PDB file of C-alpha atoms in Angstrom:
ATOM      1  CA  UNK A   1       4.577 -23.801  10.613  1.00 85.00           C
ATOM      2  CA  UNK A   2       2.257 -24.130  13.296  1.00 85.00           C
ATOM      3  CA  UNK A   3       4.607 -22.939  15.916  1.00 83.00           C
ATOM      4  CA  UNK A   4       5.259 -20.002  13.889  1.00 79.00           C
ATOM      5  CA  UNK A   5       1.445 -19.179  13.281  1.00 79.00           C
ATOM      6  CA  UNK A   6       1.018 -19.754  17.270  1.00 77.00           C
ATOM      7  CA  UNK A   7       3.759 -17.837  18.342  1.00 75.00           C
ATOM      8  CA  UNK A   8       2.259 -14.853  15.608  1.00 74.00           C
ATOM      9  CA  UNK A   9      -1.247 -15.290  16.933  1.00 76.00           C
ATOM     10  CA  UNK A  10      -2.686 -12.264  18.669  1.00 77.00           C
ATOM     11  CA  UNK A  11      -5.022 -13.851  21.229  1.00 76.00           C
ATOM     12  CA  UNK A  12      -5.218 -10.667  23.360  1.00 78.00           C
ATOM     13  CA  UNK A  13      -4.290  -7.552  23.917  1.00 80.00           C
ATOM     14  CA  UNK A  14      -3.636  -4.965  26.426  1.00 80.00           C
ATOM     15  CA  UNK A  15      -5.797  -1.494  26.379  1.00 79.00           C
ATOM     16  CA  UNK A  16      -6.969   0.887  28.191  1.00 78.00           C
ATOM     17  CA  UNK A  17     -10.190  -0.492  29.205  1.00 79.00           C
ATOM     18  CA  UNK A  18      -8.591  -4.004  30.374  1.00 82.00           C
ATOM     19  CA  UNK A  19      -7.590  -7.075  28.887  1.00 84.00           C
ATOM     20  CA  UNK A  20      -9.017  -8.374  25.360  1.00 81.00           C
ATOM     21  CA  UNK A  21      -9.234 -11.178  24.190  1.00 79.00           C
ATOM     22  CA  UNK A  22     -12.660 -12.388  22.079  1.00 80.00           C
ATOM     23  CA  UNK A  23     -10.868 -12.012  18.367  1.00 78.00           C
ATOM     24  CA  UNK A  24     -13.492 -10.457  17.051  1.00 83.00           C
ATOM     25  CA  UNK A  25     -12.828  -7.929  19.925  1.00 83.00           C
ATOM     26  CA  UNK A  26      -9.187  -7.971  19.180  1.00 81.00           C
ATOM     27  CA  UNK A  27      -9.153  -7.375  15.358  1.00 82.00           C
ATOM     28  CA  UNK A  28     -12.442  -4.374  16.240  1.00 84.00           C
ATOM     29  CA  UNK A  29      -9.167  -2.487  19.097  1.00 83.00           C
ATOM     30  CA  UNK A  30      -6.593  -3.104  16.388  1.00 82.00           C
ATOM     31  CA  UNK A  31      -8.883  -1.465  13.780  1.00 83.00           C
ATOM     32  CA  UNK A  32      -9.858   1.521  15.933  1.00 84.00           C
ATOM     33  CA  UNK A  33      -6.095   1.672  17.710  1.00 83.00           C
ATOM     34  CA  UNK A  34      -4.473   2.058  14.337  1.00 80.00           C
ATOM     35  CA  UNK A  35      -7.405   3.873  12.626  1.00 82.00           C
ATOM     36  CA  UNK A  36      -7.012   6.362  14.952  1.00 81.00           C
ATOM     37  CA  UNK A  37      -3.192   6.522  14.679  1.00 78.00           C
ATOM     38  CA  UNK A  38      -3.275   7.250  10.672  1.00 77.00           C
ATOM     39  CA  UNK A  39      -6.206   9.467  10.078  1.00 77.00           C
ATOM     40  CA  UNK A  40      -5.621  12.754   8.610  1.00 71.00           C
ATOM     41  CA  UNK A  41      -6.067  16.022   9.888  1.00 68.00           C
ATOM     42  CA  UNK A  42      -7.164  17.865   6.310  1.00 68.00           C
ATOM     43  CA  UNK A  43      -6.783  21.033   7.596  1.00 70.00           C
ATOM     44  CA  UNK A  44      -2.863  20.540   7.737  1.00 70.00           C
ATOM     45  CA  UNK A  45      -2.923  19.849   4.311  1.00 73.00           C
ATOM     46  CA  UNK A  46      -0.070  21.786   2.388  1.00 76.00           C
ATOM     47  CA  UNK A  47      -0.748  23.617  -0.883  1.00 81.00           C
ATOM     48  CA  UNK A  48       0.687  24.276  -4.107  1.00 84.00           C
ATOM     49  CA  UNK A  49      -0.803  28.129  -4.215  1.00 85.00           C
ATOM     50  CA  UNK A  50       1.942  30.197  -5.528  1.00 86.00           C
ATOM     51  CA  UNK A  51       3.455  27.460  -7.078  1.00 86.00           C
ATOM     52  CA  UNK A  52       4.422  27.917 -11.376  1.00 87.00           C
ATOM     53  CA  UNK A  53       3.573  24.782 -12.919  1.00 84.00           C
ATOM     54  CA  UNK A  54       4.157  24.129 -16.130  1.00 83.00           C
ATOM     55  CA  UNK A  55       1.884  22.317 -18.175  1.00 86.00           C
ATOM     56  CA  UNK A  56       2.721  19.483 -20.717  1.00 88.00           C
ATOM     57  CA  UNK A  57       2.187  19.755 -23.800  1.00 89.00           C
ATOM     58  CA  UNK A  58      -1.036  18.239 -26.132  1.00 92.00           C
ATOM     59  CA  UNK A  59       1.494  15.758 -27.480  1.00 92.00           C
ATOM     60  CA  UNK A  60       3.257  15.060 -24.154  1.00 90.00           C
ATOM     61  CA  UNK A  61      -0.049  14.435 -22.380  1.00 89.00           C
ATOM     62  CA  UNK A  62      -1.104  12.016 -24.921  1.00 90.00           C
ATOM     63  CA  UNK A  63       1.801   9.679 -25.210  1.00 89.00           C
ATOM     64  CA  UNK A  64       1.253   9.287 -21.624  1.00 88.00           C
ATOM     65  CA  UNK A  65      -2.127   7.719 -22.369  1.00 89.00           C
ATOM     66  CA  UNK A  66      -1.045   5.454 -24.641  1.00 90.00           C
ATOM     67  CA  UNK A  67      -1.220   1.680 -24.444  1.00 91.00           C
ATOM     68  CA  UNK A  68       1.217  -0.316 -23.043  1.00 90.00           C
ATOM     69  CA  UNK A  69       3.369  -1.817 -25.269  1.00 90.00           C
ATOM     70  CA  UNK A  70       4.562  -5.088 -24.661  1.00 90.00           C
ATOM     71  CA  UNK A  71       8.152  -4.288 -25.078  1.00 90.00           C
ATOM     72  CA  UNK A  72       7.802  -1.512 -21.835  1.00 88.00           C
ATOM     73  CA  UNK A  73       5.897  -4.182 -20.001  1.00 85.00           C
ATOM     74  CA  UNK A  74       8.876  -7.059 -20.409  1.00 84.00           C
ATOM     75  CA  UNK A  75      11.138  -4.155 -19.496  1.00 84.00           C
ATOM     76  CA  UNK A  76       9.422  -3.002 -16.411  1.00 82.00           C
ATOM     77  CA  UNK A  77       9.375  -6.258 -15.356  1.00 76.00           C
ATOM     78  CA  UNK A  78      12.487  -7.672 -16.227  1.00 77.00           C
ATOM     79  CA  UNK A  79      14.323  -4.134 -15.044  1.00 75.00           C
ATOM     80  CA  UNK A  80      12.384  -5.315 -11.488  1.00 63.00           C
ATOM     81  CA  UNK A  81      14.365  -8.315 -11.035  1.00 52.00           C
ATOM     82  CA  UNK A  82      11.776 -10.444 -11.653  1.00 42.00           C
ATOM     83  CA  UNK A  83       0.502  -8.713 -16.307  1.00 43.00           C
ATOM     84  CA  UNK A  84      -1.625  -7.224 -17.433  1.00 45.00           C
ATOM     85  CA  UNK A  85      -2.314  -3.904 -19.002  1.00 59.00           C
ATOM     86  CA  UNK A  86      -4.726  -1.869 -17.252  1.00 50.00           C
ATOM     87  CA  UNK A  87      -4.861   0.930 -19.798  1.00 53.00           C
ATOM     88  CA  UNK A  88      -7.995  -0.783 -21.826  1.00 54.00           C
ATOM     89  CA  UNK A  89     -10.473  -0.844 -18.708  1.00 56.00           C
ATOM     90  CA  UNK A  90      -8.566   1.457 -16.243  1.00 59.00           C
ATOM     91  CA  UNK A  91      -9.797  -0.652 -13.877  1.00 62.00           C
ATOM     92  CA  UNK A  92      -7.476  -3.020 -11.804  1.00 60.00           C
ATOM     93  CA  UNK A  93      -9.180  -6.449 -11.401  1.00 61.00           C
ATOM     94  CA  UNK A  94      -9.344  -7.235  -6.986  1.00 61.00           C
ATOM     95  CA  UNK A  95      -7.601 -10.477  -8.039  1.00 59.00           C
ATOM     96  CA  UNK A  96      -4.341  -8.853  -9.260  1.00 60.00           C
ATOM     97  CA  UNK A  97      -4.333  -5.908  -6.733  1.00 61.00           C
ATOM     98  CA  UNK A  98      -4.382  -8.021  -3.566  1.00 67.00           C
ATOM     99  CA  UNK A  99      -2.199  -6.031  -0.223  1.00 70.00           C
ATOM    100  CA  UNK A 100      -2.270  -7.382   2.974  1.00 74.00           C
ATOM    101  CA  UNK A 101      -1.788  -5.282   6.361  1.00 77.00           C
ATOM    102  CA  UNK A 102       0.113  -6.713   8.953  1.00 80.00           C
ATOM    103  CA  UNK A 103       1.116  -6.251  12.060  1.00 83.00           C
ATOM    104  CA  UNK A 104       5.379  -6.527  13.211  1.00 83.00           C
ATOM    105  CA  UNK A 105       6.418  -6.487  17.077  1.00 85.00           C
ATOM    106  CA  UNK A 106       8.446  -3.800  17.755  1.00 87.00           C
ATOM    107  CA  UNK A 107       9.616  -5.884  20.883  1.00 84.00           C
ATOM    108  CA  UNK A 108       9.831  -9.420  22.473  1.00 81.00           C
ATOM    109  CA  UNK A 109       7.068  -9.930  24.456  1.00 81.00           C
ATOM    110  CA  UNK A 110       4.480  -7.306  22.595  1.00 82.00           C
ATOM    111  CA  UNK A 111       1.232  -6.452  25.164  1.00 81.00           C
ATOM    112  CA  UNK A 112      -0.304  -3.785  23.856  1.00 83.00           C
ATOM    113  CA  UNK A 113      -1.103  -2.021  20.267  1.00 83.00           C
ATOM    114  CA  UNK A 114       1.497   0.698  20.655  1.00 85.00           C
ATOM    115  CA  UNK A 115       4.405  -2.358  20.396  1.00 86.00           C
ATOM    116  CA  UNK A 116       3.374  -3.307  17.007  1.00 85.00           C
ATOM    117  CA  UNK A 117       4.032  -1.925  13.831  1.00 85.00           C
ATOM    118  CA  UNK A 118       1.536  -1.719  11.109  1.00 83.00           C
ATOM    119  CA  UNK A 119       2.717  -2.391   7.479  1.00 82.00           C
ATOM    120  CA  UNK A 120       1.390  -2.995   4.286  1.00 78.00           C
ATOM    121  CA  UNK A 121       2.508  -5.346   1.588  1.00 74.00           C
ATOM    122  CA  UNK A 122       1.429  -4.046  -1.299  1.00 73.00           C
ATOM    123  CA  UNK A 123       1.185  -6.674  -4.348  1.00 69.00           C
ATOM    124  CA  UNK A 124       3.966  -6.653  -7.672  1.00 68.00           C
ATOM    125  CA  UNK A 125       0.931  -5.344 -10.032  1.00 74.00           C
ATOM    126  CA  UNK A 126       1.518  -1.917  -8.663  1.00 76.00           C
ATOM    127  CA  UNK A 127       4.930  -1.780  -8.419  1.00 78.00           C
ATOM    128  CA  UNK A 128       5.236  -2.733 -12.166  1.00 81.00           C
ATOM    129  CA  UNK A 129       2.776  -0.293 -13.159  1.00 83.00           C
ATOM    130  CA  UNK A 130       4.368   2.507 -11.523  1.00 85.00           C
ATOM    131  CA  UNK A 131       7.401   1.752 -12.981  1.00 86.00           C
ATOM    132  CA  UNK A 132       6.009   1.797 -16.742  1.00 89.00           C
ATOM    133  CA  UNK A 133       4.635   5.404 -15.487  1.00 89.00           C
ATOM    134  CA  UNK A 134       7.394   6.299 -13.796  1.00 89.00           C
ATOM    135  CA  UNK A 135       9.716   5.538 -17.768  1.00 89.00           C
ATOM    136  CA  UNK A 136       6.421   7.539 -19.534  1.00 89.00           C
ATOM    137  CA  UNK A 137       7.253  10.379 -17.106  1.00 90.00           C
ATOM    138  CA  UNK A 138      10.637  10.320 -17.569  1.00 88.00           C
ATOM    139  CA  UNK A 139      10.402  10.887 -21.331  1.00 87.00           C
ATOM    140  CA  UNK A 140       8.408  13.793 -21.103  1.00 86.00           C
ATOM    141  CA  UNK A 141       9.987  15.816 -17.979  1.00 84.00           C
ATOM    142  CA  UNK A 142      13.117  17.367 -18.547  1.00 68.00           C
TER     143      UNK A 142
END
């Protein structure tokens, strides 16, 4: 384990301005490097003017608000190859809703920012919610 957490350690990096290697220099150019790298332009936003959207009905709408049952929650999860309901606070507690982002080497010997990859693993909460939203939907979309 400590070979692997060695050998995973970023203790510096190449950029533009030189060698890095303070971590708390190293984790400020990954911030920035990748901050940079996702941030959206809004102006090339598409939208949805022209679009005909049809609009659920009163009844549709509300039996997608609608409690969880515990039946769809054992068959979210159980359909997930495996909780909580959020629907009574619509809030998601931090300590159920954890992700992590993390950084994968695209190659070998990795020296600068651009030979990572940046990906985010996302905790089960979510992915059982949206599938009890994704069955709601289903029921009411034809």
């Amino acid at each position: 384990m400590k070979k692997r957490r060695r050998r995973n350690h970023i203790s510096s990096i190449s950029t533009s301005r030189g060698i890095v290697n303070s971590l708390r220099k190293v984790k400020e150019e990954v911030r920035c490097h990748f901050e940079k790298k996702f941030r959206e332009n809004c102006r090339d936003r598409p939208t949805i003017d022209g679009v005909n959207i049809i609009s659920l009905s009163q009844e549709n709408r509300l039996s997608l608000e609608v409690p969880f049952l515990e039946e769809e929650i054992k068959e979210a999860i159980w359909s997930c190859d495996g909780s909580k309901n959020f629907h009574s606070g619509a809030v998601l507690s931090k300590s159920i809703t954890p992700s992590f982002l993390t950084l994968i080497p695209k190659k070998s010997n990795p020296l600068g920012l651009d030979d990572y990859r940046m990906i985010c693993l996302v905790g089960c909460i979510y992915k059982i919610i949206s599938k009890l939203l994704a069955c709601r939907i289903k029921k009411v979309l034809s």
